[in-house]
Short mmCIF file of C-alpha atoms and ligand atoms in Angstrom, two decimals:
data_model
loop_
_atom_site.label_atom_id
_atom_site.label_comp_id
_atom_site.label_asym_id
_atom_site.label_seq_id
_atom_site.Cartn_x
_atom_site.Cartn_y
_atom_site.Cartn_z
CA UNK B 13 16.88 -3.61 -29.79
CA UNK B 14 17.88 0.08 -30.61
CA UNK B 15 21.06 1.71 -29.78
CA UNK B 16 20.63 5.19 -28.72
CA UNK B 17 23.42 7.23 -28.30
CA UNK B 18 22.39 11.07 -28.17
CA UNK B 19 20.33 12.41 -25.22
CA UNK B 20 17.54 13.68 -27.98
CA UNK B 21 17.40 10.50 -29.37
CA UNK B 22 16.77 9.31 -25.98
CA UNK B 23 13.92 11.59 -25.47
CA UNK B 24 12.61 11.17 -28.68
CA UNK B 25 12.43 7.15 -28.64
CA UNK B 26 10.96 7.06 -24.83
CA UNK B 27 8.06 9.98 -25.80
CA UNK B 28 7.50 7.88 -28.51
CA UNK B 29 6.78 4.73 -26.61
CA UNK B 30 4.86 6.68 -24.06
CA UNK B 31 2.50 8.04 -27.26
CA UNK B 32 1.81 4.11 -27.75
CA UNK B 33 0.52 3.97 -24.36
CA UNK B 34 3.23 1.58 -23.11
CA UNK B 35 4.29 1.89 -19.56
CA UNK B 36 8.33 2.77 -19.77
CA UNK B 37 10.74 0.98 -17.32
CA UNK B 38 14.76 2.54 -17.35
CA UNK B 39 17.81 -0.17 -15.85
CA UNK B 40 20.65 2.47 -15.59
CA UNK B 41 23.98 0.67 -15.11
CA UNK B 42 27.87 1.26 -16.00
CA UNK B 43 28.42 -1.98 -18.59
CA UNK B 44 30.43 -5.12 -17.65
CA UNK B 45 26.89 -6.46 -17.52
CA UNK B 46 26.59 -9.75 -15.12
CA UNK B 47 23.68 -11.87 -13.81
CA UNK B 48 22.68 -9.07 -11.19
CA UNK B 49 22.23 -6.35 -14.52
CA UNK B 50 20.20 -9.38 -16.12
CA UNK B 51 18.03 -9.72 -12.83
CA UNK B 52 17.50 -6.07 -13.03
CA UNK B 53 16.67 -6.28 -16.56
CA UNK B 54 13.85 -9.57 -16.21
CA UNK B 55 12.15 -7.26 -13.12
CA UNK B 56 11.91 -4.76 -15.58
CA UNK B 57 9.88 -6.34 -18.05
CA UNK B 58 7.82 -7.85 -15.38
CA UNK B 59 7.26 -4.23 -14.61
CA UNK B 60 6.62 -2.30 -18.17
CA UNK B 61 6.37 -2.99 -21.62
CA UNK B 62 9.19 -0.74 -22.85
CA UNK B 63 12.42 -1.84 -20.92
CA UNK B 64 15.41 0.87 -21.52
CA UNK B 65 18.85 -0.29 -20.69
CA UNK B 66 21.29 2.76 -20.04
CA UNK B 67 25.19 1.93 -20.12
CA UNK B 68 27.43 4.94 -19.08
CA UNK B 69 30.13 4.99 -16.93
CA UNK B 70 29.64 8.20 -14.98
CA UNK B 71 32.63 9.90 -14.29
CA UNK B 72 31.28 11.98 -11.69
CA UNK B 73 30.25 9.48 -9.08
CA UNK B 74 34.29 8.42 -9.16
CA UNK B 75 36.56 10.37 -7.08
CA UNK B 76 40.15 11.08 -7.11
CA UNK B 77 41.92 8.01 -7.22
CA UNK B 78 39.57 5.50 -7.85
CA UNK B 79 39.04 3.64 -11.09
CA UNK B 80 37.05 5.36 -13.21
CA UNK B 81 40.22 4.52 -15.85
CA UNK B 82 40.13 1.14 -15.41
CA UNK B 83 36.56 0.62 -15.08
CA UNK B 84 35.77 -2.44 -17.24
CA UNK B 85 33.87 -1.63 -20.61
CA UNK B 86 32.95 -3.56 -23.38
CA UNK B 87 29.65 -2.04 -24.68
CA UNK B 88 29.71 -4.82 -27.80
CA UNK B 89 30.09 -7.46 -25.05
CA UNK B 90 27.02 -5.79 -23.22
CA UNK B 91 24.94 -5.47 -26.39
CA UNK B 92 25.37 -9.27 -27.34
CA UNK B 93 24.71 -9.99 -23.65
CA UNK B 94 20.98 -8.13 -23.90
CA UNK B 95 20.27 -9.12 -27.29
CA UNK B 96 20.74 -12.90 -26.01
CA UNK B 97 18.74 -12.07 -22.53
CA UNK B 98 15.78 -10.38 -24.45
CA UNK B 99 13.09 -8.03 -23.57
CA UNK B 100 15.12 -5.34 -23.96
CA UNK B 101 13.77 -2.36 -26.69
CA UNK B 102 16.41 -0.03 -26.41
CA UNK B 103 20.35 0.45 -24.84
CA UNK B 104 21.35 4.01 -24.34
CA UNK B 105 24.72 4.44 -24.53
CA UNK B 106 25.97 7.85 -24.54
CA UNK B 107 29.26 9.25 -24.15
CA UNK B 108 30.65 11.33 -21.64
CA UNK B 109 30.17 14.86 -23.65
CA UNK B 110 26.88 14.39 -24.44
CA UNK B 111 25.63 13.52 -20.65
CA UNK B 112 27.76 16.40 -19.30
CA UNK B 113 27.31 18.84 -22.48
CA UNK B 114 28.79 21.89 -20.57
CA UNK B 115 31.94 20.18 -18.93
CA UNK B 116 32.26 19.86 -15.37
CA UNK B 117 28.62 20.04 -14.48
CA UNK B 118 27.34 23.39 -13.02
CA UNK B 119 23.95 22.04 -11.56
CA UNK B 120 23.86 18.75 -9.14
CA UNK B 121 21.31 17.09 -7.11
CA UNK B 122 21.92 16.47 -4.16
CA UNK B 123 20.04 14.09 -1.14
CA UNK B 124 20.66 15.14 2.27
CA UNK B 125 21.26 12.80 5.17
CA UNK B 126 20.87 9.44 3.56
CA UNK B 127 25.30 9.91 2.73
CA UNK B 128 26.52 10.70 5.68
CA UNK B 129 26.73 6.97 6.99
CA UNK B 130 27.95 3.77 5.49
CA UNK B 131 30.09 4.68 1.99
CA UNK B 132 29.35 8.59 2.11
CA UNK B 133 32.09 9.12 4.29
CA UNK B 134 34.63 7.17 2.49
CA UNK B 135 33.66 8.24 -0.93
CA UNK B 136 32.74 11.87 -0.32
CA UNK B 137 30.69 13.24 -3.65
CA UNK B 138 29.94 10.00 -5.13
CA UNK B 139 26.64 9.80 -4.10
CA UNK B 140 26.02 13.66 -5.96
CA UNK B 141 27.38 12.09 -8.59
CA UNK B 142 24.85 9.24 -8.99
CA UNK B 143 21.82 11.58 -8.20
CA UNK B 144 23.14 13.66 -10.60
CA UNK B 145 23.07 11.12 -13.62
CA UNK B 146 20.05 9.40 -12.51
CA UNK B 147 18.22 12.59 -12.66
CA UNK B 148 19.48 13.19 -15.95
CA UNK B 149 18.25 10.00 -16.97
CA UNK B 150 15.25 10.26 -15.21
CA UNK B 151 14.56 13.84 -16.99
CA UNK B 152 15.83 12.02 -20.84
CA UNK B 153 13.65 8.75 -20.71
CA UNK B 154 10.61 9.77 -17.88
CA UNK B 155 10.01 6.22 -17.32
CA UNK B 156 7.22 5.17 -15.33
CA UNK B 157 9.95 2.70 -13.07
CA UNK B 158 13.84 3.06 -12.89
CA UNK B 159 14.83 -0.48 -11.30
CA UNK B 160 17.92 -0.96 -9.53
CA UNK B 161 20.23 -3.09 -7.37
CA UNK B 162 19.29 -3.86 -3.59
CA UNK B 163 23.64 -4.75 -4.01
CA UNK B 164 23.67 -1.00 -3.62
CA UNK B 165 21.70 -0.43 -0.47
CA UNK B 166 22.62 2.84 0.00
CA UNK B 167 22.03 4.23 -3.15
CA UNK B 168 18.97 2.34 -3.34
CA UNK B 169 17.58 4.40 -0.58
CA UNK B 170 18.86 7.74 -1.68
CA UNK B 171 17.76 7.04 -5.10
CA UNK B 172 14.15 6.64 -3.80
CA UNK B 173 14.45 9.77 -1.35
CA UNK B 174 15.33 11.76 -4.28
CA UNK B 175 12.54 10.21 -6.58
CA UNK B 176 9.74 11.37 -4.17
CA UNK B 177 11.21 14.50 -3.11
CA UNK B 178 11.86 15.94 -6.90
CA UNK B 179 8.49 14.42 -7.50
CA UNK B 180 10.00 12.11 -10.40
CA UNK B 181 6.67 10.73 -11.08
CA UNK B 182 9.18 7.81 -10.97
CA UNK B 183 8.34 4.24 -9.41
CA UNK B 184 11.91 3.02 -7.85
CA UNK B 185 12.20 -0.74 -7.67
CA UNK B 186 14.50 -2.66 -6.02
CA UNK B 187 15.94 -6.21 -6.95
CA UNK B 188 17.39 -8.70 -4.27
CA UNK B 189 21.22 -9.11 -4.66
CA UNK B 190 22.34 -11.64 -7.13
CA UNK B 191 25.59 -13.76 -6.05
CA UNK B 192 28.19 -16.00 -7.72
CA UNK B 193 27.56 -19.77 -6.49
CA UNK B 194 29.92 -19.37 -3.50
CA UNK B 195 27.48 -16.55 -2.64
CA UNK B 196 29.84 -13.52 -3.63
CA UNK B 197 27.70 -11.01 -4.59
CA UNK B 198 28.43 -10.09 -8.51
CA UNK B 199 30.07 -7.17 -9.35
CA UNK B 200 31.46 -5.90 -12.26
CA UNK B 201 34.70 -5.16 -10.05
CA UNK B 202 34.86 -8.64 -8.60
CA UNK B 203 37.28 -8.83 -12.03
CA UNK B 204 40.16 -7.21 -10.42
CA UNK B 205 40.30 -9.80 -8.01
CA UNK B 206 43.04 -11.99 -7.44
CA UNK B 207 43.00 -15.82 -7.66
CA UNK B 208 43.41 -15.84 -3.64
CA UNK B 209 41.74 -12.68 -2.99
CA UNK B 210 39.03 -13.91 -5.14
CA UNK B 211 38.97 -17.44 -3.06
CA UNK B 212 38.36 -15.20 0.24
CA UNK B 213 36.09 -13.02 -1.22
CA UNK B 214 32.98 -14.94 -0.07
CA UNK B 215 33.97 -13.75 3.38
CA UNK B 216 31.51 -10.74 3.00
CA UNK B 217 28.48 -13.21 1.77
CA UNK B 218 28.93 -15.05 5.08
CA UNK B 219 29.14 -11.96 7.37
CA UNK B 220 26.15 -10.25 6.17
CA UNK B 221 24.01 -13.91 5.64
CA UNK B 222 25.37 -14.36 9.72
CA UNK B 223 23.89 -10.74 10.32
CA UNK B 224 21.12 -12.21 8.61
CA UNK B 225 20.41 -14.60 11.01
CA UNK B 226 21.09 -12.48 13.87
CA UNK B 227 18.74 -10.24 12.91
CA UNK B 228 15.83 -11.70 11.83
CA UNK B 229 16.15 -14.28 15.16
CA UNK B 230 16.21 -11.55 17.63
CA UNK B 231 12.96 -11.56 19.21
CA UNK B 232 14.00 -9.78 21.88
CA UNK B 233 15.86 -6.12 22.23
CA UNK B 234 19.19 -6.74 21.74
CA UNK B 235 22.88 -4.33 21.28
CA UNK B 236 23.15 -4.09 17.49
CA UNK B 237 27.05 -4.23 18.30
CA UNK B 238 26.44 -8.10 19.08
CA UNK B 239 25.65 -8.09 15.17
CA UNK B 240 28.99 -5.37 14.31
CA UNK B 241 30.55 -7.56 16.54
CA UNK B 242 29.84 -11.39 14.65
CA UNK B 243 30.11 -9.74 10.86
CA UNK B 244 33.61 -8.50 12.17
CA UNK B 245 34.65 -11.61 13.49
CA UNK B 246 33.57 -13.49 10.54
CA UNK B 247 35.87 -10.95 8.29
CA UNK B 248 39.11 -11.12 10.37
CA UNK B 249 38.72 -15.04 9.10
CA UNK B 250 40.11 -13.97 5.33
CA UNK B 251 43.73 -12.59 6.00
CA UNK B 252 43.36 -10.45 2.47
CA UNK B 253 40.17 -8.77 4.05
CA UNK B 254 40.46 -5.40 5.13
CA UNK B 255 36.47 -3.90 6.16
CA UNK B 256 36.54 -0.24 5.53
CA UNK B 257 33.14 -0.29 7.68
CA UNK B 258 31.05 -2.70 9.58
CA UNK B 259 27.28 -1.68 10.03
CA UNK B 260 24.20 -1.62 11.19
CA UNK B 261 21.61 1.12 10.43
CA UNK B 262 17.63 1.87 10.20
CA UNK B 263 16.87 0.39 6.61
CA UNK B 264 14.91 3.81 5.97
CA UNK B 265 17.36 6.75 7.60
CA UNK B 266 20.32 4.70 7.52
CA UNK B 267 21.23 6.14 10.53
CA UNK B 268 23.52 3.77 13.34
CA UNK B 269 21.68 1.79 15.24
CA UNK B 270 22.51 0.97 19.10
CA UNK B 271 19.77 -1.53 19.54
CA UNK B 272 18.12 -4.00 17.15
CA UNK B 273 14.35 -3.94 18.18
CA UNK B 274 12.01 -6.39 16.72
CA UNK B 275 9.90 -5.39 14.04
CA UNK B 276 12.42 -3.14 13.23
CA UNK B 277 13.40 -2.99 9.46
CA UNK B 278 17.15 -2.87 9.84
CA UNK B 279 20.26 -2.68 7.11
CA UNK B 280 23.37 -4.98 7.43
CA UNK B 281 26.34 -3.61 5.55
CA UNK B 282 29.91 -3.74 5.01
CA UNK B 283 32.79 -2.62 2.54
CA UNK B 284 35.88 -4.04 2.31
CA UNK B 285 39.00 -3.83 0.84
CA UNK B 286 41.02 -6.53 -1.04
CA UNK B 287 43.96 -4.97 -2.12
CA UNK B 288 43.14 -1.82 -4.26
CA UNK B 289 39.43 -3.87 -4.99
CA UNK B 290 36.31 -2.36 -2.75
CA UNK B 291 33.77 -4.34 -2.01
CA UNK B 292 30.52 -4.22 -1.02
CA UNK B 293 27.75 -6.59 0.60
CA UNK B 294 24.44 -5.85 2.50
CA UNK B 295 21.33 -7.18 4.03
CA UNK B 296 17.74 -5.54 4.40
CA UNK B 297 15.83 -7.74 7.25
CA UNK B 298 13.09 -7.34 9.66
CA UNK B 299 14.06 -7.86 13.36
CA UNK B 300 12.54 -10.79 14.30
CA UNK B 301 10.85 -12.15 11.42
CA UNK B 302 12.49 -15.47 12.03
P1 AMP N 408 26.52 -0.91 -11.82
O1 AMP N 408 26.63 -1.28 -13.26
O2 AMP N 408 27.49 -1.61 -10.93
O3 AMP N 408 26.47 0.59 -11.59
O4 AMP N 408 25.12 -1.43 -11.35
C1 AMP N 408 23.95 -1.12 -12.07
C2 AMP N 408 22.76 -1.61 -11.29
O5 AMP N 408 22.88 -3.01 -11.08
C3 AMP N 408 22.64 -0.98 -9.90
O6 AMP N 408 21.27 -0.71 -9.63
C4 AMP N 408 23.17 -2.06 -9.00
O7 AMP N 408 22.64 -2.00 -7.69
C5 AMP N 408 22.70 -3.30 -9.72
N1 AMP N 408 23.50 -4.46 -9.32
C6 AMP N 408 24.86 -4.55 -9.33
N2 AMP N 408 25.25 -5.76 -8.85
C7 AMP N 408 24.11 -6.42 -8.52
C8 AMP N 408 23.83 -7.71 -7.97
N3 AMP N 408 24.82 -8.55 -7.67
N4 AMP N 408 22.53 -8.07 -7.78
C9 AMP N 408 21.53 -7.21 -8.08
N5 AMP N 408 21.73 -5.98 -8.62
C10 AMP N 408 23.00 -5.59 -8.83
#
């Protein structure tokens, strides 16, 4: 396993791989690896015979006030963690300079109307942010697949947009959500927990897994606020829960849905606050698939 750590050497060690014929997959994350990174990692070598693993913590998907600082990072931690997983033939780990070489950047990219729902609102550039440093990524390793997170819904969905539209020439795969035995979904921000807040935590599991069953059992038409309505009720159960946002959307335009139709592909989400911690939990499902 090869540590990269300049954007040439990046280029340079992926064009090599593609010389040897081999097809390239890249599993961008921030470090604080946890099962969900591993999942991402096994679906990639299912995928491609070259697996990349980038680790960056990208400043500019954080906005004011949120904890880019504080952001957990341990990139010998991570290294051990992929050298014991295996498959992996190379970890790019750059540093902030060298992904943003002139600063602030000066050039974004940018996916209309996928972030104006859900967490676009309440974290207003972050989504530029990751398109930005995906596409970087995209441009440094070309891989044939970038696989990520279905944990991140949203971004999941823009990230794919933005693949086709830029025409990437880049396969974006999608890995079901991995979760904690008490069915929190993992997170490398599930950390800051508390003990207690930690203990209520699974409250989001349950809402969307409810949703879940709404969903996929309604055979008939029914008021996607019937859905809202359950996931809410199921949050106000953990006193330490504050939801930022309860939804319900098309799993393609991610736009609100009023009614849940079956054979509709649909997208159960919420984000919630405990404390200063945000987190996240989500459901793709087909109306009425049972
Ligand atoms: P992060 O390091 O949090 O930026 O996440 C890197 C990638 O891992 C993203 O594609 C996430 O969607 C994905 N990911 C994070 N948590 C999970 C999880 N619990 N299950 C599956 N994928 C995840």
């Amino acid at each position: 396993m090869q540590l990269i750590q300049t954007a040439e050497a990046m280029r340079d060690e992926a064009e090599a791989a593609r010389r040897k014929g081999r097809r390239l997959a890249l599993v961008p994350t921030m470090g604080a690896l946890h099962d969900g990174h591993r999942a991402l990692v096994r679906r990639a070598r299912k995928e491609a015979g070259h697996v990349t693993v980038s680790i960056f913590v990208n400043p500019t998907q954080f906005g004011p006030g949120e904890d880019l600082d504080t952001y957990p990072r341990d990139l010998d931690g991570d290294l051990d963690a992929l050298e014991t997983l295996g498959g992996v033939d190379a970890v790019f780990a750059p540093s902030a300079e060298e992904m943003y070489p002139l600063g602030a950047p000066q050039a974004w990219v940018e996916v209309e109307g996928l972030t104006d729902t859900l967490n676009g609102p309440h974290r207003p550039g972050h989504f530029r942010g990751v398109t930005t440093v995906v596409a970087k990524l995209f441009h440094l390793c070309r891989p044939h697949v970038g696989v990520f997170g279905e944990k991140d819904a949203q971004q999941l969905v823009i990230l794919r947009r933005m693949a086709r539209e830029l025409h990437f020439g880049t396969e974006v795969a999608g890995v079901p959500t991995q979760r904690e035995a008490d069915g929190l979904a993992c997170s490398s921000r599930n950390a800051y927990l508390s003990e207690e807040e930690r203990a209520q935590a699974p409250v989001l599991a349950e809402a969307v897994c409810a949703a879940h069953g709404l969903i996929a059992g309604a055979t008939e038409e029914q008021p996607a606020e019937t859905v809202v309505g359950r996931m809410r009720a199921i949050l106000g159960n953990a006193p330490l829960a504050e939801p930022q946002y309860v939804a319900v959307v098309g799993a393609r335009d991610l736009q609100p849905l009023d009614a849940i139709v079956p054979g509709q592909d649909v997208l159960a989400a919420t984000a919630v606050f405990f404390g200063d911690t945000r987190l996240i939990d989500n459901v793709f499902v087909t109306a009425g698939s049972g």
